[in-house]
Coordinates of C-alpha atoms and ligand atoms in Angstrom, one line a residue:
M153 CA 92.2 121.8 132.0
L154 CA 90.0 123.7 129.6
C155 CA 89.1 122.8 126.8
K156 CA 88.9 119.3 128.1
L157 CA 87.5 119.3 131.6
I158 CA 89.0 116.6 133.7
G159 CA 86.6 114.7 135.9
I160 CA 86.4 115.5 139.5
L161 CA 87.2 112.6 141.7
L162 CA 87.6 111.4 145.2
V163 CA 89.7 108.7 146.9
S164 CA 87.9 105.8 148.3
M165 CA 84.9 106.2 150.5
T166 CA 85.2 105.4 154.2
P167 CA 82.8 102.6 155.3
A168 CA 80.9 105.0 157.5
L169 CA 80.1 107.3 154.6
A170 CA 79.2 104.4 152.4
S171 CA 76.7 102.9 154.8
A172 CA 73.3 102.3 153.3
Q173 CA 71.0 103.3 156.2
D174 CA 69.2 106.5 156.9
P175 CA 71.6 109.1 155.7
T176 CA 71.6 112.3 157.7
R177 CA 72.4 115.9 156.9
E178 CA 75.6 115.7 158.9
E179 CA 76.7 112.6 156.9
A180 CA 76.0 114.5 153.7
A181 CA 78.1 117.4 154.9
A182 CA 80.9 115.1 156.0
F183 CA 80.8 113.3 152.6
I184 CA 81.1 116.6 150.7
E185 CA 83.8 118.0 152.9
R186 CA 85.9 114.9 152.6
A187 CA 85.2 114.7 148.9
E188 CA 86.4 118.3 148.3
A189 CA 89.5 117.8 150.5
E190 CA 90.7 114.6 148.9
L191 CA 89.6 115.3 145.3
L192 CA 92.2 118.0 144.7
E193 CA 95.3 115.8 145.1
V194 CA 94.1 113.0 142.8
W195 CA 92.8 115.6 140.3
Q196 CA 96.3 117.1 140.2
D197 CA 97.9 113.8 139.3
S198 CA 95.5 113.4 136.4
A199 CA 96.0 116.9 135.1
R200 CA 99.8 116.5 135.2
A201 CA 99.7 113.3 133.4
S202 CA 97.4 114.9 130.7
W203 CA 99.7 117.9 130.4
V204 CA 102.7 115.7 129.7
Q205 CA 100.8 113.5 127.3
A206 CA 99.4 116.6 125.4
T207 CA 102.9 118.2 125.2
Y208 CA 104.9 115.1 124.5
I209 CA 102.9 112.4 122.7
T210 CA 104.5 109.0 123.0
E211 CA 103.2 105.5 123.8
D212 CA 104.4 105.9 127.4
T213 CA 102.8 109.3 128.1
E214 CA 99.6 108.1 126.5
L215 CA 99.5 105.1 128.8
L216 CA 100.3 107.1 131.9
A217 CA 97.6 109.6 131.0
A218 CA 95.1 106.8 130.4
K219 CA 96.0 105.2 133.8
A220 CA 95.5 108.5 135.6
S221 CA 92.2 109.1 133.8
E222 CA 91.1 105.5 134.6
K223 CA 91.7 106.1 138.2
S224 CA 90.0 109.5 138.4
T225 CA 87.0 108.3 136.4
A226 CA 86.5 105.2 138.5
L227 CA 86.5 107.4 141.6
A228 CA 84.3 110.1 140.2
V229 CA 81.7 107.5 139.1
Q230 CA 81.7 105.9 142.5
L231 CA 81.3 109.2 144.1
A232 CA 78.5 110.3 141.8
Q233 CA 76.7 107.1 142.7
E234 CA 77.3 107.6 146.4
A235 CA 75.9 111.1 146.2
A236 CA 72.5 109.7 145.2
R237 CA 72.1 108.4 148.7
F238 CA 71.6 111.9 150.0
R239 CA 69.3 113.2 147.3
E240 CA 66.0 112.8 149.2
L241 CA 67.3 114.8 152.2
D242 CA 66.2 118.4 152.7
L243 CA 69.6 120.0 152.6
P244 CA 71.0 123.5 152.8
Y245 CA 71.6 125.2 149.4
D246 CA 75.3 124.6 149.0
L247 CA 75.2 120.9 150.1
D248 CA 72.4 120.3 147.7
R249 CA 74.1 122.0 144.8
K250 CA 77.4 120.3 145.4
L251 CA 75.7 116.9 145.4
R252 CA 74.1 117.7 142.1
L253 CA 77.4 118.9 140.7
L254 CA 79.1 115.6 141.7
R255 CA 76.6 113.7 139.5
L256 CA 77.6 116.0 136.5
A257 CA 81.3 116.2 137.2
L258 CA 82.5 113.9 134.5
T259 CA 82.2 114.6 130.8
V260 CA 82.1 110.9 130.0
P261 CA 81.3 108.7 133.0
A262 CA 82.4 105.1 132.6
P263 CA 80.2 102.2 133.6
N264 CA 81.0 101.2 137.2
N265 CA 83.3 98.2 136.6
P266 CA 87.1 98.1 136.1
E267 CA 87.2 96.6 132.6
D268 CA 84.9 99.2 131.1
T269 CA 86.6 102.0 132.9
R270 CA 90.0 100.9 131.7
E271 CA 88.8 100.4 128.1
L272 CA 87.1 103.8 128.0
A273 CA 90.2 105.6 129.4
L274 CA 92.4 103.9 126.8
I275 CA 90.1 104.8 123.9
E276 CA 89.8 108.4 124.9
T277 CA 93.5 108.9 125.3
S278 CA 94.3 107.1 122.1
M279 CA 91.8 109.1 120.0
E280 CA 93.2 112.4 121.3
S281 CA 96.8 111.3 120.6
A282 CA 95.9 110.0 117.2
Y283 CA 94.4 113.4 116.4
G284 CA 97.5 115.2 117.8
R285 CA 99.9 113.0 115.8
G286 CA 97.8 113.3 112.7
K287 CA 99.6 113.8 109.4
Y288 CA 98.9 113.5 105.7
C289 CA 101.7 112.4 103.4
P290 CA 101.0 113.3 99.8
D291 CA 104.2 111.5 98.7
Q292 CA 107.0 109.5 100.2
E293 CA 109.2 112.5 101.1
T294 CA 106.5 114.9 102.4
C295 CA 104.2 114.8 105.3
W296 CA 101.9 117.7 106.4
D297 CA 100.5 118.2 109.9
L298 CA 97.3 120.2 110.7
Q299 CA 99.3 123.4 111.3
V300 CA 100.9 123.2 107.8
M301 CA 97.6 122.3 106.1
S302 CA 95.6 125.0 107.9
K303 CA 98.1 127.5 106.6
M304 CA 97.7 126.2 103.1
L305 CA 94.0 126.7 103.3
V306 CA 94.5 130.3 104.2
E307 CA 97.2 131.1 101.7
S308 CA 96.2 129.2 98.5
Q309 CA 93.5 130.0 96.1
D310 CA 94.3 127.0 93.8
E311 CA 91.1 125.1 94.0
E312 CA 92.7 121.8 93.3
H313 CA 95.3 122.2 95.9
L314 CA 92.7 123.3 98.5
R315 CA 90.8 120.1 97.7
T316 CA 93.9 117.9 98.2
V317 CA 94.6 119.5 101.5
W318 CA 90.9 119.3 102.7
K319 CA 90.7 115.7 101.7
G320 CA 94.2 114.9 103.1
W321 CA 93.5 116.0 106.6
R322 CA 90.4 113.7 106.6
T323 CA 92.6 110.6 106.1
V324 CA 93.5 111.0 109.8
S325 CA 90.1 110.1 111.2
P326 CA 88.8 106.8 109.6
P327 CA 91.0 104.7 112.0
M328 CA 89.2 106.3 114.9
R329 CA 85.8 105.2 113.8
D330 CA 85.6 101.8 115.6
D331 CA 87.0 103.4 118.8
F332 CA 84.5 106.1 118.6
T333 CA 81.6 103.6 118.3
R334 CA 82.8 101.8 121.4
Y335 CA 83.2 105.1 123.2
V336 CA 79.6 105.9 122.5
E337 CA 78.5 102.5 123.9
L338 CA 80.6 102.9 127.1
G339 CA 79.7 106.5 127.7
N340 CA 76.0 105.8 127.3
K341 CA 76.2 102.9 129.7
G342 CA 78.0 105.1 132.2
A343 CA 75.4 107.9 131.8
R344 CA 72.5 105.5 132.2
E345 CA 74.0 104.1 135.4
L346 CA 73.9 107.7 136.7
G347 CA 70.2 108.0 135.8
F348 CA 70.4 109.9 132.5
D349 CA 68.7 108.8 129.3
D350 CA 72.0 108.8 127.4
L351 CA 75.3 110.7 127.4
G352 CA 73.7 113.5 125.2
A353 CA 71.0 114.0 127.8
M354 CA 73.7 114.2 130.5
W355 CA 75.5 116.9 128.5
R356 CA 72.3 118.9 128.2
S357 CA 71.7 118.6 131.9
Q358 CA 74.6 121.0 132.8
Y359 CA 72.7 124.2 132.5
D360 CA 70.5 124.7 135.6
M361 CA 67.4 123.7 133.6
P362 CA 65.9 120.5 132.3
P363 CA 67.7 119.0 129.3
D364 CA 64.8 119.5 126.8
A365 CA 64.5 123.2 127.9
F366 CA 68.2 123.6 127.1
A367 CA 67.8 122.2 123.6
A368 CA 64.9 124.5 123.1
E369 CA 67.0 127.5 124.3
L370 CA 69.6 126.8 121.7
D371 CA 66.9 126.6 119.0
R372 CA 65.5 129.9 120.2
L373 CA 68.9 131.7 120.0
W374 CA 69.6 130.2 116.6
E375 CA 66.3 131.5 115.2
Q376 CA 67.3 135.0 116.4
V377 CA 70.5 135.0 114.5
K378 CA 69.8 132.9 111.4
P379 CA 68.6 135.8 109.2
L380 CA 72.0 137.4 109.7
Y381 CA 73.8 134.2 108.8
D382 CA 71.7 133.8 105.7
S383 CA 72.7 137.2 104.5
L384 CA 76.4 136.6 105.2
H385 CA 76.2 133.2 103.4
A386 CA 74.5 134.7 100.3
Y387 CA 77.1 137.5 100.1
V388 CA 80.1 135.2 100.5
R389 CA 78.8 132.7 98.0
F390 CA 78.4 135.3 95.2
R391 CA 81.8 136.8 96.0
L392 CA 83.4 133.3 95.9
R393 CA 81.7 132.7 92.6
E394 CA 83.6 135.7 91.2
T395 CA 86.9 134.2 92.4
Y396 CA 86.4 130.5 91.7
G397 CA 83.8 130.5 88.9
P398 CA 80.3 129.1 88.5
E399 CA 81.5 125.5 88.0
I400 CA 82.9 125.5 91.5
V401 CA 80.5 127.7 93.4
P402 CA 76.8 127.3 92.7
A403 CA 74.5 130.4 92.4
D404 CA 71.9 129.1 94.9
G405 CA 73.3 125.9 96.5
P406 CA 75.6 125.2 99.4
I407 CA 79.2 126.4 99.3
P408 CA 82.0 123.9 98.9
A409 CA 83.7 123.6 102.3
H410 CA 87.3 123.9 101.1
L411 CA 87.0 127.5 100.0
L412 CA 86.4 129.2 103.3
G413 CA 89.9 129.5 104.6
N414 CA 89.5 127.1 107.5
M415 CA 89.7 123.3 107.7
W416 CA 86.2 122.9 109.0
A417 CA 84.7 126.1 107.4
Q418 CA 83.9 127.1 110.9
Q419 CA 85.3 130.6 110.9
W420 CA 85.8 132.5 107.6
G421 CA 87.8 135.5 108.6
N422 CA 90.8 134.2 106.6
I423 CA 89.0 134.9 103.3
Y424 CA 88.3 138.5 104.2
P425 CA 90.7 139.7 101.5
L426 CA 88.7 137.8 98.9
V427 CA 85.4 139.2 99.9
A428 CA 86.4 142.7 101.2
P429 CA 84.3 145.7 100.2
A430 CA 86.2 147.8 97.7
D431 CA 85.1 151.1 99.2
A432 CA 85.1 150.3 102.9
D433 CA 88.3 148.4 103.7
P434 CA 89.8 149.5 107.0
G435 CA 93.2 149.6 105.4
Y436 CA 95.2 147.6 107.9
D437 CA 95.8 143.9 108.5
L438 CA 96.7 142.9 112.0
T439 CA 98.8 139.9 110.8
E440 CA 100.9 142.2 108.7
Q441 CA 101.4 144.7 111.5
L442 CA 102.4 142.0 114.0
V443 CA 104.9 140.5 111.5
A444 CA 106.3 143.9 110.6
K445 CA 106.9 144.6 114.3
R446 CA 108.7 141.3 114.6
T447 CA 106.4 140.1 117.3
D448 CA 107.3 136.7 118.7
A449 CA 105.0 134.2 120.4
E450 CA 105.7 135.3 123.9
E451 CA 105.2 138.9 123.1
M452 CA 101.8 138.0 121.6
V453 CA 100.9 136.5 124.9
R454 CA 102.2 139.5 126.8
Y455 CA 99.8 141.7 124.8
G456 CA 97.0 139.6 126.0
E457 CA 98.1 139.7 129.6
R458 CA 98.5 143.5 129.5
F459 CA 94.9 143.7 128.5
F460 CA 93.8 141.9 131.6
L461 CA 96.2 144.0 133.8
S462 CA 94.7 147.1 132.4
L463 CA 91.4 146.0 133.8
G464 CA 92.9 145.6 137.3
F465 CA 93.8 141.9 137.3
E466 CA 97.0 140.7 138.8
P467 CA 99.9 139.6 136.6
L468 CA 100.2 135.9 135.7
P469 CA 102.6 134.0 137.9
E470 CA 106.2 133.4 136.8
T471 CA 105.4 129.7 136.5
F472 CA 103.0 130.6 133.7
W473 CA 105.8 131.9 131.6
A474 CA 108.2 129.1 132.5
R475 CA 105.7 126.2 132.0
S476 CA 103.4 127.1 129.2
L477 CA 103.9 125.8 125.6
F478 CA 103.8 128.7 123.1
V479 CA 105.7 127.3 120.1
Q480 CA 105.2 124.0 118.3
P481 CA 108.3 121.9 119.1
R482 CA 110.2 120.6 116.1
D483 CA 111.3 117.3 117.6
R484 CA 108.1 115.7 118.9
D485 CA 104.4 115.5 118.5
V486 CA 102.1 117.6 120.7
V487 CA 98.4 118.3 120.7
C488 CA 98.5 121.7 119.0
H489 CA 94.9 122.5 119.6
A490 CA 95.0 125.5 121.9
S491 CA 94.0 125.0 125.6
A492 CA 94.3 126.6 129.0
W493 CA 95.1 124.8 132.2
S494 CA 95.1 125.2 135.9
V495 CA 97.1 122.1 136.6
D496 CA 96.6 122.3 140.4
A497 CA 93.1 123.9 140.3
G498 CA 95.0 126.9 141.7
D499 CA 97.6 129.3 140.5
D500 CA 99.6 126.8 138.3
L501 CA 98.2 128.4 135.2
R502 CA 99.4 127.5 131.7
I503 CA 98.4 127.6 128.1
K504 CA 99.4 125.1 125.4
M505 CA 99.2 126.6 121.9
C506 CA 101.3 126.4 118.7
I507 CA 101.2 130.1 118.2
N508 CA 101.4 131.6 114.7
I509 CA 102.1 135.3 114.4
T510 CA 98.6 136.2 113.0
G511 CA 95.6 138.3 113.9
E512 CA 93.6 135.1 114.3
D513 CA 96.0 133.8 117.0
F514 CA 96.2 137.2 118.6
S515 CA 92.4 136.7 119.3
T516 CA 92.9 133.0 120.3
I517 CA 95.5 134.1 122.9
H518 CA 92.9 136.4 124.5
H519 CA 90.5 133.4 124.4
E520 CA 92.9 131.2 126.3
L521 CA 93.9 133.8 128.8
G522 CA 90.2 134.3 129.5
H523 CA 90.2 130.8 130.7
N524 CA 93.2 131.3 132.9
F525 CA 92.0 134.5 134.5
Y526 CA 88.6 132.9 135.2
Q527 CA 90.3 129.9 136.8
R528 CA 92.3 132.2 139.0
A529 CA 89.3 134.3 139.9
Y530 CA 87.4 131.2 141.3
M531 CA 90.3 129.4 142.8
D532 CA 89.4 130.3 146.3
Q533 CA 85.9 128.8 145.9
P534 CA 85.4 125.3 147.3
T535 CA 86.7 122.7 145.0
L536 CA 83.3 121.7 143.5
Y537 CA 82.6 125.4 142.6
R538 CA 85.8 125.8 140.7
G539 CA 84.2 126.1 137.3
S540 CA 82.4 128.7 135.2
A541 CA 78.7 129.6 135.6
N542 CA 78.1 127.4 132.6
D543 CA 80.6 126.2 130.1
G544 CA 79.6 128.9 127.6
F545 CA 80.8 131.5 130.1
H546 CA 84.2 130.0 130.3
E547 CA 84.5 130.1 126.5
A548 CA 83.2 133.7 126.3
I549 CA 85.5 135.7 128.6
G550 CA 88.7 136.0 126.5
D551 CA 86.6 136.5 123.4
T552 CA 84.8 139.4 125.1
L553 CA 88.1 141.2 125.7
A554 CA 89.2 140.4 122.1
L555 CA 86.0 142.3 121.0
S556 CA 87.7 145.3 122.5
V557 CA 90.7 145.0 120.1
T558 CA 89.5 148.0 118.2
P559 CA 91.4 150.4 115.9
A560 CA 91.6 152.8 118.8
Y561 CA 93.2 150.1 121.0
L562 CA 95.6 149.0 118.3
K563 CA 96.7 152.6 117.8
Q564 CA 97.3 153.1 121.5
L565 CA 99.6 150.1 121.4
G566 CA 101.4 151.4 118.3
L567 CA 100.3 148.5 116.2
I568 CA 98.6 150.8 113.6
E569 CA 99.3 154.5 112.9
Q570 CA 95.9 155.8 112.5
E571 CA 92.3 154.8 113.0
P572 CA 90.2 154.2 109.9
E573 CA 87.3 156.6 109.5
P574 CA 83.7 155.6 110.4
S575 CA 83.0 154.9 106.7
K576 CA 85.3 151.9 106.9
D577 CA 83.3 150.2 109.6
I578 CA 81.6 147.9 107.1
G579 CA 85.0 146.3 106.4
L580 CA 85.7 145.9 110.1
L581 CA 82.2 144.5 110.7
L582 CA 82.4 142.1 107.7
H583 CA 85.8 140.8 109.0
M584 CA 84.3 140.2 112.4
A585 CA 81.1 138.6 111.0
L586 CA 83.2 136.2 108.9
D587 CA 84.5 134.8 112.2
K588 CA 81.6 135.3 114.6
I589 CA 78.5 134.9 112.5
A590 CA 79.8 132.2 110.3
F591 CA 80.7 130.2 113.4
L592 CA 77.2 130.0 114.8
P593 CA 75.7 127.1 112.8
F594 CA 78.9 125.2 113.2
G595 CA 78.8 125.8 116.9
L596 CA 75.4 124.2 117.0
L597 CA 75.7 121.3 114.7
V598 CA 78.7 119.4 116.3
D599 CA 76.5 118.5 119.3
Q600 CA 73.4 118.1 117.2
W601 CA 75.3 115.3 115.6
R602 CA 76.7 113.9 118.8
W603 CA 73.3 114.1 120.6
R604 CA 71.8 112.1 117.7
V605 CA 74.6 109.6 117.9
F606 CA 74.3 109.2 121.7
S607 CA 70.5 108.8 121.5
G608 CA 70.9 106.0 118.8
E609 CA 69.0 108.1 116.2
V610 CA 72.2 108.0 114.2
S611 CA 73.9 104.5 114.1
S612 CA 77.5 103.9 113.4
A613 CA 76.6 103.0 109.8
Q614 CA 75.3 106.5 109.3
Y615 CA 77.9 108.6 111.0
N616 CA 79.3 110.4 108.0
Q617 CA 76.0 110.8 106.1
A618 CA 74.3 112.3 109.2
W619 CA 77.3 114.7 109.7
W620 CA 77.0 116.0 106.1
E621 CA 73.3 116.4 106.4
L622 CA 73.7 118.7 109.4
R623 CA 76.6 120.5 107.7
E624 CA 74.4 121.3 104.8
H625 CA 71.3 122.0 106.8
Y626 CA 72.8 124.4 109.3
Q627 CA 75.8 125.9 107.5
G628 CA 74.9 125.5 103.9
V629 CA 78.2 123.9 103.0
V630 CA 79.0 120.7 101.2
A631 CA 82.0 118.4 101.0
P632 CA 84.1 119.2 97.9
V633 CA 84.7 115.5 97.1
E634 CA 82.5 112.4 97.4
R635 CA 82.2 111.1 101.0
S636 CA 81.1 107.7 102.2
E637 CA 80.9 105.6 105.4
A638 CA 84.5 104.7 104.8
D639 CA 85.2 108.2 106.0
F640 CA 84.8 109.6 109.5
D641 CA 84.7 113.3 109.0
P642 CA 83.5 114.2 112.5
G643 CA 86.7 112.7 113.9
A644 CA 88.7 115.2 111.9
K645 CA 87.5 117.9 114.3
Y646 CA 89.4 118.0 117.6
H647 CA 86.5 118.1 120.0
V648 CA 85.1 114.8 118.7
P649 CA 88.1 112.6 119.4
A650 CA 89.0 114.7 122.4
S651 CA 85.5 114.5 123.8
V652 CA 84.9 118.1 124.4
P653 CA 81.2 119.2 124.3
Y654 CA 80.6 121.9 121.7
S655 CA 77.4 123.7 122.4
R656 CA 79.5 125.8 124.8
Y657 CA 81.0 127.6 121.8
F658 CA 77.7 128.5 120.3
L659 CA 76.6 129.9 123.7
A660 CA 79.9 131.8 124.0
H661 CA 79.4 133.5 120.7
I662 CA 76.1 134.8 121.8
L663 CA 77.3 135.7 125.3
Q664 CA 80.4 137.5 124.4
F665 CA 78.4 140.2 122.6
Q666 CA 76.0 140.4 125.6
F667 CA 79.1 140.8 127.9
H668 CA 80.7 143.3 125.6
R669 CA 77.5 145.4 125.4
A670 CA 77.1 145.3 129.2
L671 CA 80.7 146.3 129.9
C672 CA 80.6 149.1 127.3
N673 CA 77.4 150.4 129.0
E674 CA 79.3 150.2 132.3
V675 CA 82.0 152.5 131.1
G676 CA 79.5 154.9 129.8
Y677 CA 80.2 154.3 126.1
E678 CA 77.5 155.4 123.7
G679 CA 78.8 154.9 120.1
P680 CA 78.7 151.9 117.8
L681 CA 79.5 148.7 119.7
N682 CA 82.3 147.7 117.3
R683 CA 84.3 150.8 118.2
C684 CA 84.0 150.3 121.9
T685 CA 87.0 149.2 123.9
I686 CA 87.1 148.6 127.6
Y687 CA 90.9 148.6 127.6
G688 CA 92.2 150.4 130.7
S689 CA 88.9 150.4 132.6
E690 CA 89.1 149.1 136.1
V691 CA 85.4 149.8 136.4
A692 CA 84.7 147.3 133.7
G693 CA 87.3 144.9 135.2
A694 CA 85.5 145.0 138.6
R695 CA 82.2 144.2 136.9
L696 CA 83.7 141.3 135.1
N697 CA 85.5 140.0 138.2
A698 CA 82.2 140.1 140.2
M699 CA 81.0 137.4 137.9
L700 CA 84.2 135.4 137.5
E701 CA 84.8 135.1 141.2
M702 CA 81.4 133.4 141.8
G703 CA 82.7 130.4 139.8
L704 CA 80.0 127.7 139.8
S705 CA 78.6 128.6 143.2
R706 CA 75.2 129.9 141.9
P707 CA 73.0 129.1 138.9
W708 CA 74.3 130.8 135.8
P709 CA 71.4 133.3 135.5
E710 CA 72.6 134.9 138.8
A711 CA 76.2 135.1 137.5
L712 CA 74.9 136.7 134.3
E713 CA 73.0 139.2 136.4
A714 CA 76.0 140.0 138.5
M715 CA 77.7 141.3 135.4
T716 CA 75.0 142.4 133.0
G717 CA 71.9 143.0 135.1
E718 CA 70.2 140.5 132.8
T719 CA 69.1 137.0 133.6
E720 CA 68.6 135.5 130.1
M721 CA 71.0 134.7 127.3
D722 CA 70.1 137.1 124.6
A723 CA 71.1 137.4 121.0
T724 CA 70.0 141.0 120.6
A725 CA 73.5 142.2 121.5
I726 CA 75.1 140.4 118.6
L727 CA 72.3 141.6 116.3
D728 CA 72.9 145.2 117.5
Y729 CA 76.6 144.9 116.9
F730 CA 76.1 143.8 113.3
A731 CA 73.0 145.8 112.4
P732 CA 74.8 148.2 110.0
L733 CA 76.4 145.2 108.3
K734 CA 73.1 143.4 107.9
A735 CA 71.6 146.4 106.1
W736 CA 74.7 146.6 103.8
L737 CA 74.7 142.9 103.1
D738 CA 71.0 142.9 102.1
E739 CA 71.7 145.8 99.7
K740 CA 74.7 144.0 98.1
N741 CA 72.7 140.7 97.9
E742 CA 70.0 142.3 95.8
G743 CA 69.7 140.3 92.6
H744 CA 71.5 137.3 94.2
P745 CA 69.7 134.3 95.7
T746 CA 69.7 133.7 99.5
G747 CA 69.5 130.3 101.0
W748 CA 70.6 126.9 99.6
Ligands
X8Z52 O1 88.5 125.0 120.8 C1 88.5 126.2 120.9 C2 89.5 127.0 121.8 C3 89.9 126.2 123.0 S1 88.7 126.0 124.1 C4 90.8 127.3 120.9 N1 87.6 126.9 120.2 C5 86.6 126.2 119.3 C6 87.3 125.6 118.1 O2 88.5 125.9 117.9 O3 86.7 124.8 117.4 C7 87.4 128.4 120.1 C8 86.4 128.6 119.1 C9 85.7 127.3 118.8
ZN53 ZN1 88.2 127.8 125.1

């Protein structure tokens, strides 16, 4: 499943393979072959248990999922430790790579003993369920879930109500705090047994480069885009000041986090109407158009599928339509956070998403389908290569297609009647920047926080304070109400209780523009990048597929090269895309402070 990668595992080792003496190349090959053959079946059990748990949260499904996870983790850890035996051998490329991948296969390795493995599995499952079930009850008759509260943050401009909702959702996470502390201890112990400094170092080791080089790479990319973020932040702050007044929004300080139209202030596209340019609004709203056309959840997904088909991909299997969850059930708790699954590591593809009929979810559907089409493209690879080039690639594919949802494309679909003229591009770019540029510092800081926690630099007594220091430092946002260590605000963001690494989304936001630029070049497009659509281009589809079908078989720079001809992640594409907006923002910001 993507977002949450389930560990790769193997049923018990045969005595011959576990023997301690003089391993040979042949033994290594037999070990991997057997691993790959047996892994699949046990992985499927675990994925099925997780699917049922995530789409039907009860004590029973939680326990069943925990048991499956316990079993798979125990075996994956055992396997990773076994793989170390062969590391000194001079091996052919694929054997060597697969042995390395085995060591990195788990997101959170348990220590190699049954008690710790069981405890970790129970904690992980219970934190994710607690998040999925989370509700805030302002009075005895009313309870709000995250879906309801997220909508309130979009629709209301009553500052006090926004504050209530923002604070309300954060009552869900303090009960997770002790579990999370224990999870950090156990995950670190497991990572150290595999030879990593701590779990953060293990997460940073997934990128075909040393962990420190990866951290430096993120810093490099962030420095490239930070001036653009600063300009956007300054503009949004002074426009919000006009709406909410100087008592609420400071002239030169951080922006209160409840005013940005999103529970975590991570994407700001929902406040576009509040900050839209008077003279350059594109004149349509995708949400309104979808509602006016009476689009239902399945039809939203069909739009996404048709985009992939137009590039030459095969239709999704019938089972996708029969087994996916598109609509939030009324009669039970589910984990609404969107995810895409390949339950059998093959063609049993599904998405799980509580779809709302909005432009935002229209994009998210493309995001999820990007995972499914990637999973399908690499399903003929050996089991250990069924993954993306790096996790940022997996997160970037669907978003790349969504960048092609241009006015020309929407007109072709009949969703708008006419394309706005070029003078309206500032409105389109601003809307896009509110989602994509605003996201960048958030995409960085979630793991900056976890890395500090895993390394011990931040202790459990400092969780919340460290979180808000990073929020202020990177994003320039502050909590709208007093916070303390009685709170556990990181736990109110899905990926923390669900244990999904987050740097991948930062990478994806850089990569998707790089992919978009490369594919637009491929189809011979020469105009502004924000008006380029690759819809209908089998040439672009073939380029994309060349990368997707490689899976995890080669280091990511080679996969990147297969599609873009480039071997480095590069923020110049996102800067090119938004260059006209940057000039416009800087003009509008004259006389207003920048920074916080
Ligand atoms: O979690 C997701 C996807 C599933 S992998 C819906 N995203 C991040 C988030 O929601 O925080 C996509 C953008 C960032
Ligand atoms: Zn995703």
